[in-house]
mmCIF file of C-alpha atoms and ligand atoms in Angstrom:
data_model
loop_
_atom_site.group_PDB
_atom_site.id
_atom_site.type_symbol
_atom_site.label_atom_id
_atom_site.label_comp_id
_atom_site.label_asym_id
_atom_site.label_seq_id
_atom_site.Cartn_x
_atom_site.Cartn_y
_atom_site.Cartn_z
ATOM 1 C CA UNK A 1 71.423 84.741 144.227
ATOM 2 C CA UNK A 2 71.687 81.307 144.110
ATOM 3 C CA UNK A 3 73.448 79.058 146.419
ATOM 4 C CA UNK A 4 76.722 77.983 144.543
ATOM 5 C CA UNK A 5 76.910 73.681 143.934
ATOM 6 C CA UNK A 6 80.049 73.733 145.797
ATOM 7 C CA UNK A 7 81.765 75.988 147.984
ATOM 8 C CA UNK A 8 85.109 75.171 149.875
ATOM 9 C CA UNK A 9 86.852 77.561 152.773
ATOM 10 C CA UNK A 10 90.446 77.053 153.597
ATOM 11 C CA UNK A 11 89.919 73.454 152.687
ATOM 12 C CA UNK A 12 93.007 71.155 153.947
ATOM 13 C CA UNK A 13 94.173 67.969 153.634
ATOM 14 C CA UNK A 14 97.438 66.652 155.837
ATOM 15 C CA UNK A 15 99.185 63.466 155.064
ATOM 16 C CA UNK A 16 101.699 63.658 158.367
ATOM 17 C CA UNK A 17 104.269 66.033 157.281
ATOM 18 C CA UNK A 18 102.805 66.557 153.274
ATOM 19 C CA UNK A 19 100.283 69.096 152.330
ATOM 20 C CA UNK A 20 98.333 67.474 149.752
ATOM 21 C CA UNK A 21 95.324 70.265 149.857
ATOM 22 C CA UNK A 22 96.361 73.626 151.010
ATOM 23 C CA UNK A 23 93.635 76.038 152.397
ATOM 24 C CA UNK A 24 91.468 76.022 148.887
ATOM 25 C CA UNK A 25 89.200 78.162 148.620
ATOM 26 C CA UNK A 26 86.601 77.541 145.486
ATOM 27 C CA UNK A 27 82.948 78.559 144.335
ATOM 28 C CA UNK A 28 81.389 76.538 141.295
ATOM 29 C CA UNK A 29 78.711 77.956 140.163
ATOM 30 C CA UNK A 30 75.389 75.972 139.401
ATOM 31 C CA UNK A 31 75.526 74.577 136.163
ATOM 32 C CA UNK A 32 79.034 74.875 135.145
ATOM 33 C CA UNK A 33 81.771 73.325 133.962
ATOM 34 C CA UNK A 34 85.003 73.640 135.653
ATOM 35 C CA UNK A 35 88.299 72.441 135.510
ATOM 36 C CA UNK A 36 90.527 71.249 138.256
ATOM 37 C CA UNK A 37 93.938 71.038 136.787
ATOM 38 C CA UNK A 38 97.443 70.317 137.939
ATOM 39 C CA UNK A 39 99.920 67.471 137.371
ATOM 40 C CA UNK A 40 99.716 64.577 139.003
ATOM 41 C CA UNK A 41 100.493 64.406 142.621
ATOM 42 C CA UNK A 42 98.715 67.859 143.193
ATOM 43 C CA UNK A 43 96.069 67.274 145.546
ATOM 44 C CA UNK A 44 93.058 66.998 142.839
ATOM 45 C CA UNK A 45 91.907 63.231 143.941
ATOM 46 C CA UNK A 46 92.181 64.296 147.244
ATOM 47 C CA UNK A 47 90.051 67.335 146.980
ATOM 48 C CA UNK A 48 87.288 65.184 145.060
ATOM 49 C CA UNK A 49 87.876 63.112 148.285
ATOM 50 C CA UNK A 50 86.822 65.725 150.163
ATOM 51 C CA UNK A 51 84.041 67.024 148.333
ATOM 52 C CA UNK A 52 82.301 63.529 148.785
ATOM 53 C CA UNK A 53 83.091 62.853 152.125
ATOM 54 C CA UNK A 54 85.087 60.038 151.549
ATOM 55 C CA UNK A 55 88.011 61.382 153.625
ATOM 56 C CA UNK A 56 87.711 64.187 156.201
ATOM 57 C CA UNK A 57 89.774 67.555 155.632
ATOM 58 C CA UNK A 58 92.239 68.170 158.362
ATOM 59 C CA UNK A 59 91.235 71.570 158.303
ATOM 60 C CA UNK A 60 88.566 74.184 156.596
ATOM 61 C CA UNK A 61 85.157 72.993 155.521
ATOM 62 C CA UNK A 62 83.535 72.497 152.442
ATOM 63 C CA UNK A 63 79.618 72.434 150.980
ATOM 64 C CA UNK A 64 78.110 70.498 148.206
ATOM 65 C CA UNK A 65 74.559 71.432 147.171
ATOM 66 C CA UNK A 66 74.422 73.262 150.785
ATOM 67 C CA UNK A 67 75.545 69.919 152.525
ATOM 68 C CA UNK A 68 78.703 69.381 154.837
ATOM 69 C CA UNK A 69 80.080 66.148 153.004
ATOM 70 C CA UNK A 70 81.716 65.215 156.168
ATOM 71 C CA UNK A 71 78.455 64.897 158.170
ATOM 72 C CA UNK A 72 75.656 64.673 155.444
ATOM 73 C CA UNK A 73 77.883 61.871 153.366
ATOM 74 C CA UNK A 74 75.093 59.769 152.360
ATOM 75 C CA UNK A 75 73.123 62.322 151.409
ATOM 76 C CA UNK A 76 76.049 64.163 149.261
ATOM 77 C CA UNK A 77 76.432 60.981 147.543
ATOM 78 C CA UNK A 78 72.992 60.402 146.198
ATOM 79 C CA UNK A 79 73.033 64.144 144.619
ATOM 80 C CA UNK A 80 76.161 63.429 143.399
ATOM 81 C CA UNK A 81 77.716 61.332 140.247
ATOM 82 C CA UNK A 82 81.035 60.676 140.648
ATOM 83 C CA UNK A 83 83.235 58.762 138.519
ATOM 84 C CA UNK A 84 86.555 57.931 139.295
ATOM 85 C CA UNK A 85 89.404 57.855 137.102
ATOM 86 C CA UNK A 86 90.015 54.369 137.117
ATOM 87 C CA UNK A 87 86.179 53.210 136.992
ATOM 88 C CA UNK A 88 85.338 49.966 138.481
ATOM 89 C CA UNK A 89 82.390 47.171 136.957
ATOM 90 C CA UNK A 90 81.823 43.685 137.328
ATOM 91 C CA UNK A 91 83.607 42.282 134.371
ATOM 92 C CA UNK A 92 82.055 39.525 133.327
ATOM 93 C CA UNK A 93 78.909 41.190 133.537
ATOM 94 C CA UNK A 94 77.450 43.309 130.447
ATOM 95 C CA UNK A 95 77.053 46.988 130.607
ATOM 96 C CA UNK A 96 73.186 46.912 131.251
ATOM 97 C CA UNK A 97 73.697 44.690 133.831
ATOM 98 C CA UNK A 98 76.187 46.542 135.543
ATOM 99 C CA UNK A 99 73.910 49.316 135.455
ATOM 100 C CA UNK A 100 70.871 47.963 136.636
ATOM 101 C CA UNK A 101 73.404 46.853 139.727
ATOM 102 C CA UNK A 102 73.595 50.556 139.932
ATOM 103 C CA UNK A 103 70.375 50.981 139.582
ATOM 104 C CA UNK A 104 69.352 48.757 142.361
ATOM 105 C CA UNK A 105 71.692 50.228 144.758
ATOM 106 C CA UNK A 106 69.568 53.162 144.278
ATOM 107 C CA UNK A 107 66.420 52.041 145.051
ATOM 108 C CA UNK A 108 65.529 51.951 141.144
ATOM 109 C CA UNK A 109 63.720 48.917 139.876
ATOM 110 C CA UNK A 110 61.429 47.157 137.781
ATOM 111 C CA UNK A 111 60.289 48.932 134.207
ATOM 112 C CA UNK A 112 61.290 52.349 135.217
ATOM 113 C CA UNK A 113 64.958 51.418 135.289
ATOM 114 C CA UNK A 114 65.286 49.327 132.455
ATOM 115 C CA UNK A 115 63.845 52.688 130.775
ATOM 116 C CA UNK A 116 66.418 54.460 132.563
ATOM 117 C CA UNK A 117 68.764 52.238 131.779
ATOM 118 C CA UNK A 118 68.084 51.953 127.863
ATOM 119 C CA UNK A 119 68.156 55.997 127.167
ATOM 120 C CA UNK A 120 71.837 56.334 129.241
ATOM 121 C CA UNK A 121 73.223 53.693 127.588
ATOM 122 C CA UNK A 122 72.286 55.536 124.202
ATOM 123 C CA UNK A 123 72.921 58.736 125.300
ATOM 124 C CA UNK A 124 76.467 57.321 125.735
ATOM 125 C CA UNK A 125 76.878 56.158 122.719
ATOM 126 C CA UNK A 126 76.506 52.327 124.351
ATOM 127 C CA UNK A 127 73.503 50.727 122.576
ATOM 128 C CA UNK A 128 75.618 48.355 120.743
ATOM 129 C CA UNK A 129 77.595 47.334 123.049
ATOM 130 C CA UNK A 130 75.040 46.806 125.829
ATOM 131 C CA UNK A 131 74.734 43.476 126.058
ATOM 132 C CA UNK A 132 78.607 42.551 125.767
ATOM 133 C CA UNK A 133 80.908 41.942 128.910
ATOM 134 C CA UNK A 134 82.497 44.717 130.453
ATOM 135 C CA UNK A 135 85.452 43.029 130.014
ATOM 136 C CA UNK A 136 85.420 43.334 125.863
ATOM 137 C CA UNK A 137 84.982 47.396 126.631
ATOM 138 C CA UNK A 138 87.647 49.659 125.109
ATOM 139 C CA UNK A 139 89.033 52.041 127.660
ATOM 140 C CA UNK A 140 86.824 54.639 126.133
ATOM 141 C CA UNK A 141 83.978 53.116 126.379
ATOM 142 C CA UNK A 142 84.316 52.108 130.051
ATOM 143 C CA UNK A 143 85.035 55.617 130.627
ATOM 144 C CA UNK A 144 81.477 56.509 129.430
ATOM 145 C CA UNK A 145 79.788 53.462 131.033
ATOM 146 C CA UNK A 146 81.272 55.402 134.300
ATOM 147 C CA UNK A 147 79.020 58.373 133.080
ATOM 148 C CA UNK A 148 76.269 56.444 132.459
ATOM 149 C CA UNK A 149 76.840 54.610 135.652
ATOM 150 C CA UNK A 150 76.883 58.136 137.716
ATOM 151 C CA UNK A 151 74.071 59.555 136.132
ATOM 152 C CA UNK A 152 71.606 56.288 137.155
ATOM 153 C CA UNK A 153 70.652 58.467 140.436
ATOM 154 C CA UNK A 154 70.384 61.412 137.629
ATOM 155 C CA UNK A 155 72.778 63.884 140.295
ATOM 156 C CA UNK A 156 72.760 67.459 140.315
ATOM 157 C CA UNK A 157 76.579 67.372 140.416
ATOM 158 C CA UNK A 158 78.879 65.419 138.210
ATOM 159 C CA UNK A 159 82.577 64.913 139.824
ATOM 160 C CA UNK A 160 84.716 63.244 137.099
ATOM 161 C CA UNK A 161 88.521 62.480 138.142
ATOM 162 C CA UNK A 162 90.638 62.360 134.794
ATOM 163 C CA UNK A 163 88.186 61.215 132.819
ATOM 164 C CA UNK A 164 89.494 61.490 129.553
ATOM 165 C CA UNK A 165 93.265 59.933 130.506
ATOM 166 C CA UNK A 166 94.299 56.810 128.376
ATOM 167 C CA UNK A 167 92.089 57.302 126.335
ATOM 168 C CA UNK A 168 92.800 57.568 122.341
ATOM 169 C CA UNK A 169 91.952 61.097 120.684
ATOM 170 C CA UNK A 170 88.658 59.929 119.551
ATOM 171 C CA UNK A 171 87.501 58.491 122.452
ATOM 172 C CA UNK A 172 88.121 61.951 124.233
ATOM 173 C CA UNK A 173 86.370 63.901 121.656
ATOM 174 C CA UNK A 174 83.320 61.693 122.129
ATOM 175 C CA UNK A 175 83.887 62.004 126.372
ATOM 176 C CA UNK A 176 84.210 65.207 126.580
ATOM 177 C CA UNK A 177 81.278 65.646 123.853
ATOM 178 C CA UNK A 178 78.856 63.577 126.788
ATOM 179 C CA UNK A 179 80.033 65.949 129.721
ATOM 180 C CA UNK A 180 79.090 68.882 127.582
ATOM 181 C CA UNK A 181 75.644 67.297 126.623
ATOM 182 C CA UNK A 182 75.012 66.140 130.278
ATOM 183 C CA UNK A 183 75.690 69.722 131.224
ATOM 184 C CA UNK A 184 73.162 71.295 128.939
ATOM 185 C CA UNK A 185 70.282 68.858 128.695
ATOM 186 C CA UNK A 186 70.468 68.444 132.449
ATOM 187 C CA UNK A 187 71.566 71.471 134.025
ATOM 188 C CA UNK A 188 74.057 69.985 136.121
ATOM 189 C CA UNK A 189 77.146 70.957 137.331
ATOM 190 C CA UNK A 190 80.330 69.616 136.069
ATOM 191 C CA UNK A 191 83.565 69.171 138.339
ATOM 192 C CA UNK A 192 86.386 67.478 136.076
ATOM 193 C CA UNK A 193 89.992 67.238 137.148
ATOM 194 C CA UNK A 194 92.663 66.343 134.371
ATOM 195 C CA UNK A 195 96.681 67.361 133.911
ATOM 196 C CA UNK A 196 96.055 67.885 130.193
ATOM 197 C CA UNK A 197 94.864 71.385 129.751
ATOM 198 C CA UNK A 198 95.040 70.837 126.582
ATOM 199 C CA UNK A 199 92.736 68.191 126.268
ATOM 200 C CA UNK A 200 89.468 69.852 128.843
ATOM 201 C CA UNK A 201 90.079 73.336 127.885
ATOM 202 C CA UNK A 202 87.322 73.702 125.062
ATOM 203 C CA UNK A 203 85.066 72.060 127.617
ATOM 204 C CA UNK A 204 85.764 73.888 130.323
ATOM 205 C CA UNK A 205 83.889 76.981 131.400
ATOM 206 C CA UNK A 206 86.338 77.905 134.210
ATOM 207 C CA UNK A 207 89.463 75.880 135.438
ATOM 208 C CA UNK A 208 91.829 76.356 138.315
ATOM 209 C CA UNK A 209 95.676 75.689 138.118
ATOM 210 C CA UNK A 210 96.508 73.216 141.387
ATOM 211 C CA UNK A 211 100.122 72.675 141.985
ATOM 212 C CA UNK A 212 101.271 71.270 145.429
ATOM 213 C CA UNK A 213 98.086 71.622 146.883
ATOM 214 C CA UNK A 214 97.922 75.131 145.869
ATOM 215 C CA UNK A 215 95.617 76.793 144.143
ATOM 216 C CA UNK A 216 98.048 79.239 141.643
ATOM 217 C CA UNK A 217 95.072 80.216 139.064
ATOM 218 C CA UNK A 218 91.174 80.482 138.258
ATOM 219 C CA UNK A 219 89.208 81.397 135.848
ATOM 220 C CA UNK A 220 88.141 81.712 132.216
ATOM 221 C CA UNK A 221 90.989 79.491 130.002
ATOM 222 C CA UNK A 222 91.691 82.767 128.067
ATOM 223 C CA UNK A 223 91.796 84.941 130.795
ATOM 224 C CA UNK A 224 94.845 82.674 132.500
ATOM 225 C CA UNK A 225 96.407 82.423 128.751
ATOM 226 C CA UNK A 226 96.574 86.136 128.089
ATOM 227 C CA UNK A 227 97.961 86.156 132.203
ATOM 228 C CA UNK A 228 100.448 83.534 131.167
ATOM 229 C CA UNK A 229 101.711 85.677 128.550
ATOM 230 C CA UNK A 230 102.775 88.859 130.920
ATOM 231 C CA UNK A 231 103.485 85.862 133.855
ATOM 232 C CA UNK A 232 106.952 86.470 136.001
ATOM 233 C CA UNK A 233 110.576 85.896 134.688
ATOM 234 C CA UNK A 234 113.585 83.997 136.406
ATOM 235 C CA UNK A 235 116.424 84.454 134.204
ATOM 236 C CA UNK A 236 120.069 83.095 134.485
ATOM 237 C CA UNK A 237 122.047 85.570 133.038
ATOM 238 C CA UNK A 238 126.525 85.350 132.581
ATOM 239 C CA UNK A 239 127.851 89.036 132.351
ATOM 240 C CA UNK A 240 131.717 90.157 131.697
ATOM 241 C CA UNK A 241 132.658 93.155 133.436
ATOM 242 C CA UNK A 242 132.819 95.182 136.769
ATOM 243 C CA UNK A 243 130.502 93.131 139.119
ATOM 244 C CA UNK A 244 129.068 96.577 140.357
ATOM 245 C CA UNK A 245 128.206 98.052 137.345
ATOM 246 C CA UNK A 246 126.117 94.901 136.120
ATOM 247 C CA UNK A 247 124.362 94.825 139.037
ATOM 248 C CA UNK A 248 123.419 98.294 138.531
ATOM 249 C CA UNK A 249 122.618 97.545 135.380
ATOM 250 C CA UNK A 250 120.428 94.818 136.313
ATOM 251 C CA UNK A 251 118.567 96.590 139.061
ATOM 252 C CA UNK A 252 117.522 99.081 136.723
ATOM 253 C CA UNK A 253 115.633 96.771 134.525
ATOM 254 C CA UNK A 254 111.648 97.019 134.768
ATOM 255 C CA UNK A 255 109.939 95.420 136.341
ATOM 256 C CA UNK A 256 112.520 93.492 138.215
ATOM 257 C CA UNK A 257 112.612 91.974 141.277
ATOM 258 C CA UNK A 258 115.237 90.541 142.988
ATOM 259 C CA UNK A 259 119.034 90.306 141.485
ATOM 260 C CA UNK A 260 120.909 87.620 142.618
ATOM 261 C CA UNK A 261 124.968 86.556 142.648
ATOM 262 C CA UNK A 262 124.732 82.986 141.565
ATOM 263 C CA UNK A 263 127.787 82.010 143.495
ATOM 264 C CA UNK A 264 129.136 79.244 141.364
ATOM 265 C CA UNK A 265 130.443 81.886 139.073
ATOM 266 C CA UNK A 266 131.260 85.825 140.132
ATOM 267 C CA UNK A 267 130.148 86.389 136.285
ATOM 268 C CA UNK A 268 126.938 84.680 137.143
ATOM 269 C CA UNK A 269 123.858 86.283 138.006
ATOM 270 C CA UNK A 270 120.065 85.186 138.537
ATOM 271 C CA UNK A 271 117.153 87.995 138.043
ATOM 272 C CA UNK A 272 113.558 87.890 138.545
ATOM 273 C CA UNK A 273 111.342 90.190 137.119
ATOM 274 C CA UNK A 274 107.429 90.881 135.861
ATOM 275 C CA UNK A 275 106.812 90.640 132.185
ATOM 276 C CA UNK A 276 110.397 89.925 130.072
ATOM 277 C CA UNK A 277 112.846 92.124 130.515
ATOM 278 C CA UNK A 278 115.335 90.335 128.006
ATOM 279 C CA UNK A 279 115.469 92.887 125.359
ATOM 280 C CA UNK A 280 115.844 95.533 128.246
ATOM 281 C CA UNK A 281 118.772 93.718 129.712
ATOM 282 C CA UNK A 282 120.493 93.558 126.241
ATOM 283 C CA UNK A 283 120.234 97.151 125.675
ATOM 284 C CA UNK A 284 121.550 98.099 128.928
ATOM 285 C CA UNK A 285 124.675 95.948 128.919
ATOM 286 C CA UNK A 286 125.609 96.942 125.582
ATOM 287 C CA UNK A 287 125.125 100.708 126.171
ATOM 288 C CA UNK A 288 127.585 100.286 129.298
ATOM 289 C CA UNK A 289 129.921 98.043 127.224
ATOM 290 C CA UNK A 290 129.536 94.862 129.416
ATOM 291 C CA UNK A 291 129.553 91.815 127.421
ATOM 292 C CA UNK A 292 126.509 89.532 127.385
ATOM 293 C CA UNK A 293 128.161 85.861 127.787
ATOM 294 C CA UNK A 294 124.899 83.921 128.575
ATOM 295 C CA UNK A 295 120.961 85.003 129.159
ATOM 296 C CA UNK A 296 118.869 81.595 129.717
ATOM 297 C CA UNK A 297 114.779 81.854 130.929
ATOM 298 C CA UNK A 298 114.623 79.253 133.884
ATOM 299 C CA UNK A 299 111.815 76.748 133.731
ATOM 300 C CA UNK A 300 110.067 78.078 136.749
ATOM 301 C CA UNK A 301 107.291 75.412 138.322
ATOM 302 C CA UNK A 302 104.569 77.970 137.419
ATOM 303 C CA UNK A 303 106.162 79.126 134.289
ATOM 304 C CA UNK A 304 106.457 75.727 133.401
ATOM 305 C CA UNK A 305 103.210 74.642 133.974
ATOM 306 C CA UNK A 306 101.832 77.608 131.614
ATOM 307 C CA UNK A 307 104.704 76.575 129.120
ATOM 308 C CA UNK A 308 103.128 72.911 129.302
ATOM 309 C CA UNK A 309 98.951 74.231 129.052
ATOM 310 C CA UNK A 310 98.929 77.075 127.071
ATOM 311 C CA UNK A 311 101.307 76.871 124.831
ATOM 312 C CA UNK A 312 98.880 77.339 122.071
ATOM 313 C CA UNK A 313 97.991 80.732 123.364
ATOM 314 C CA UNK A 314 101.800 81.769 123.663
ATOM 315 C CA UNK A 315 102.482 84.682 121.503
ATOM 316 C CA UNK A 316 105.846 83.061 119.035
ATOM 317 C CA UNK A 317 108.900 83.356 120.217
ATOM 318 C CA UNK A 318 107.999 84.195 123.810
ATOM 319 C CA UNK A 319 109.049 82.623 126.676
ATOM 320 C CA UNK A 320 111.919 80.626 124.845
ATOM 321 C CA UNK A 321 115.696 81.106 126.073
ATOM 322 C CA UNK A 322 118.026 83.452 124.254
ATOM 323 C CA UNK A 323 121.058 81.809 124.218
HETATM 324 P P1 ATP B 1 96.990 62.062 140.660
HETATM 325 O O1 ATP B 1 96.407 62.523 139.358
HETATM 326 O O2 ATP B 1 98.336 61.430 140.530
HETATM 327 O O3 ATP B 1 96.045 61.285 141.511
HETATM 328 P P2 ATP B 1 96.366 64.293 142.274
HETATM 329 O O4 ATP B 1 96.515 65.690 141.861
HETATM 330 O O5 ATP B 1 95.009 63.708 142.244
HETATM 331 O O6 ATP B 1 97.330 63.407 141.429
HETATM 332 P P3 ATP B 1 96.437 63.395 144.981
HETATM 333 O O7 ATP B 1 96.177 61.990 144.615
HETATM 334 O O8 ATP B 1 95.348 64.174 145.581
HETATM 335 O O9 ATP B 1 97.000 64.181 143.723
HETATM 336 O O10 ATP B 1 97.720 63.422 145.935
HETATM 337 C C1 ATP B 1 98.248 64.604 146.495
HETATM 338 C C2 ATP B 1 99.414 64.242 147.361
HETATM 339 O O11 ATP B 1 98.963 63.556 148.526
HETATM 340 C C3 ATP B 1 100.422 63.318 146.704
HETATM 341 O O12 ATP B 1 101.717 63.727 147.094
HETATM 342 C C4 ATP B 1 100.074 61.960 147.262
HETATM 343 O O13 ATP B 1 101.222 61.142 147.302
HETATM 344 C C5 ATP B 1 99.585 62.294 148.646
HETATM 345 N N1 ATP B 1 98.585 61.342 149.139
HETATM 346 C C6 ATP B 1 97.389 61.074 148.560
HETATM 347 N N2 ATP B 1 96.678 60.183 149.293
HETATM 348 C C7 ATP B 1 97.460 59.855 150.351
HETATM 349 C C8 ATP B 1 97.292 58.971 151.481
HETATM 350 N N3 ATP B 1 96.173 58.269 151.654
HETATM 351 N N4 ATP B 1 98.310 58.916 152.361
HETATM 352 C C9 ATP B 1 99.433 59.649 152.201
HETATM 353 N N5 ATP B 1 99.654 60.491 151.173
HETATM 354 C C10 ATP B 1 98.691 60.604 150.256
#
C-alpha cells in the first residue's frame, strides 16, 4: 500500500502550562482532501506548524511525504504548498511579479516560469488582474494568489490554513472550486483547516473535529452527521416529588449515565445519557405521578460544536430544549 502524505503519532504541542496539540494521531491519505476543523483557538495553526517544521512538537513525531519535518524542514517545504490564512505579498508589486518572486526563490527562471507563471494565474481565475498591484486585490482574490503562489514549486501536498475566512460567499465558492480542481488535475493532497464546517464540507473528503487540542471526530462528513444525531445527552432536569423516587426514576432511563443532585435546588437534577432519553423521562415521571417542573438539553462543548456544523443534517426538532 502506499505510504500515506502525512502521518502524525501522539503529536504534541506545549505552550508552558496549555495544551495546544494533544497526542494527535492522523493518516491522510494520498490524494485527498481533508478537513481540519475546530473553532478557533484549537490547536489547527499549530498542527500545520508542525507538519512544516516551523515549530518543533514537544512530544510525538510526525511524517510528511515520508520526511520528519523537524529534521528534513527544507526539504518538507519544497514538496509542500502552504498557504497561510492571512497570506502575505509585496503590495505594491503586481500579482505576476509577486509570483515570479516566488518563482525565483525556487530556483525557477527565465521562459519556463513566466509559462508557469501565466497558466496559475489563469487557472486561478487571475488573468485580469495580473498586472495590477497586490494592493487593489479583493480579499478573495489574494486568497487565490496564495494558491497560485504555493503551487509555483507545483507540491505534492497543499496545507491551506482557513482559506476561505473573510471571504464573501462567492469568493468561497470560486476557492474552494480551485482546491477541488488542484486536487484532481494534480493529484495532490489537500490539508485545509477552517471553523466553518459549513462552508469546507462539500469539499472535503474526510474532516476531523479538533477542540482543545483534541481530536473528538474523523471521518466521512456524513458519517460524523448521522453520529451527531445519536451523540450523548446532558440534561438539566427540575422534578416535584420524593427525591428518592425521581432518582429511581431517572436511573432507570436508557441509556443513562450518570444522575446528578444539582445542589442549588433539592428539586434539581442533572442526567447524562446516550441517545435522548427525553420522551423516556416524561413517561416515567408521569406514570409515578412526579411532576415535570423543568427538562432543558445543556449546550455541551461537543454537542455544541455538532449543533454549530451539522445542523443541516439534524433530524427537526432534535436536539432542541423542551421547556
Ligand atoms: P486560530 O484559528 O484562532 O488560529 P487554531 O485552532 O489555529 O485557532 P492555534 O493557533 O493552533 O489554534 O492555537 C492553539 C492554542 O495555542 C491557543 O490557545 C493559542 O493561544 C495557543 N498558542 C498558539 N501559539 C502560541 C505561542 N506561540 N505561544 C503560546 N501559546 C500559543
Amino acid at each position: 500500500m502506499e505510504e500515506p502524505a502525512v502521518v502524525t503519532r501522539g503529536l504534541t504541542k506545549r505552550y508552558g502550562d496549555l495544551v495546544a496539540v494533544d497526542h494527535l494521531d492522523l493518516e491522510l491519505h494520498r490524494g485527498e482532501i481533508f478537513g481540519l476543523l475546530g473553532p478557533n483557538g484549537a490547536g489547527k495553526t499549530t498542527t500545520i506548524l508542525m507538519l512544516l517544521g516551523l515549530t518543533e512538537p514537544t512530544e510525538g513525531e510526525a511524517r510528511v511525504l515520508g520526511l520528519d519535518p523537524t529534521r528534513r524542514p527544507l526539504e518538507v517545504k519544497r514538496r509542500v504548498g502552504y498557504v497561510p490564512d492571512a497570506v502575505g505579498f509585496y503590495d505594491q508589486m503586481t500579482g505576476r511579479q509577486n509570483l515570479r518572486f516566488t518563482a525565483r526563490l525556487n530556483g525557477l527562471n527565465g521562459f519556463a516560469a513566466e509559462e508557469r507563471i501565466a497558466s496559475l494565474l489563469e487557472q486561478v481565475g487571475l488573468s485580469d488582474a495580473a498586472d495590477d498591484p497586490v494592493e487593489t486585490y479583493s480579499r478573495g482574490m489574494r486568497q487565490r494568489l496564495g494558491i497560485a503562489d504555493a503551487l509555483v514549486k507545483d507540491p505534492e501536498v497543499l496545507i491551506l490554513d482557513e482559506p476561505t475566512v473573510a471571504i464573501d460567499p462567492e469568493g468561497v465558492a470560486e476557492v474552494l472550486e480551485l482546491i477541488r480542481r488542484v486536487s484532481r488535475e494534480r493529484g495532490a493532497t489537500v490539508l485545509l483547516s477552517s471553523h466553518l464546517l459549513h462552508q469546507v464540507r462539500t469539499v472535503c473528503d474526510r474532516v476531523g473535529i479538533f477542540a482543545a487540542g483534541r481530536l473528538v471526530a474523523l471521518g466521512r462528513v456524513d458519517e460524523l452527521a448521522a453520529r451527531a444525531g445519536v451523540a450523548a445527552t446532558t440534561l438539566e432536569v427540575a422534578v416535584d416529588g420524593d427525591p428518592a423516587r425521581v432518582e429511581e426514576a431517572l436511573r432507570a432511563l436508557p441509556g443513562v449515565r450518570a444522575v446528578e443532585r444539582d445542589g442549588r435546588d433539592p428539586r434539581r437534577w442533572v442526567v447524562a445519557a446516550d441517545g435522548d432519553p427525553r420522551p423516556a423521562l416524561v413517561r416515567a415521571l408521569a406514570e409515578r405521578g412526579l411532576v415535570l417542573l423543568h427538562l432543558e438539553r445543556r449546550e455541551e462543548e461537543l454537542d455544541a460544536l455538532y449543533r454549530r456544523y451539522f445542523r443541516e443534517a439534524e433530524p427537526a426538532g432534535a436536539g432542541r430544549g423542551t421547556r
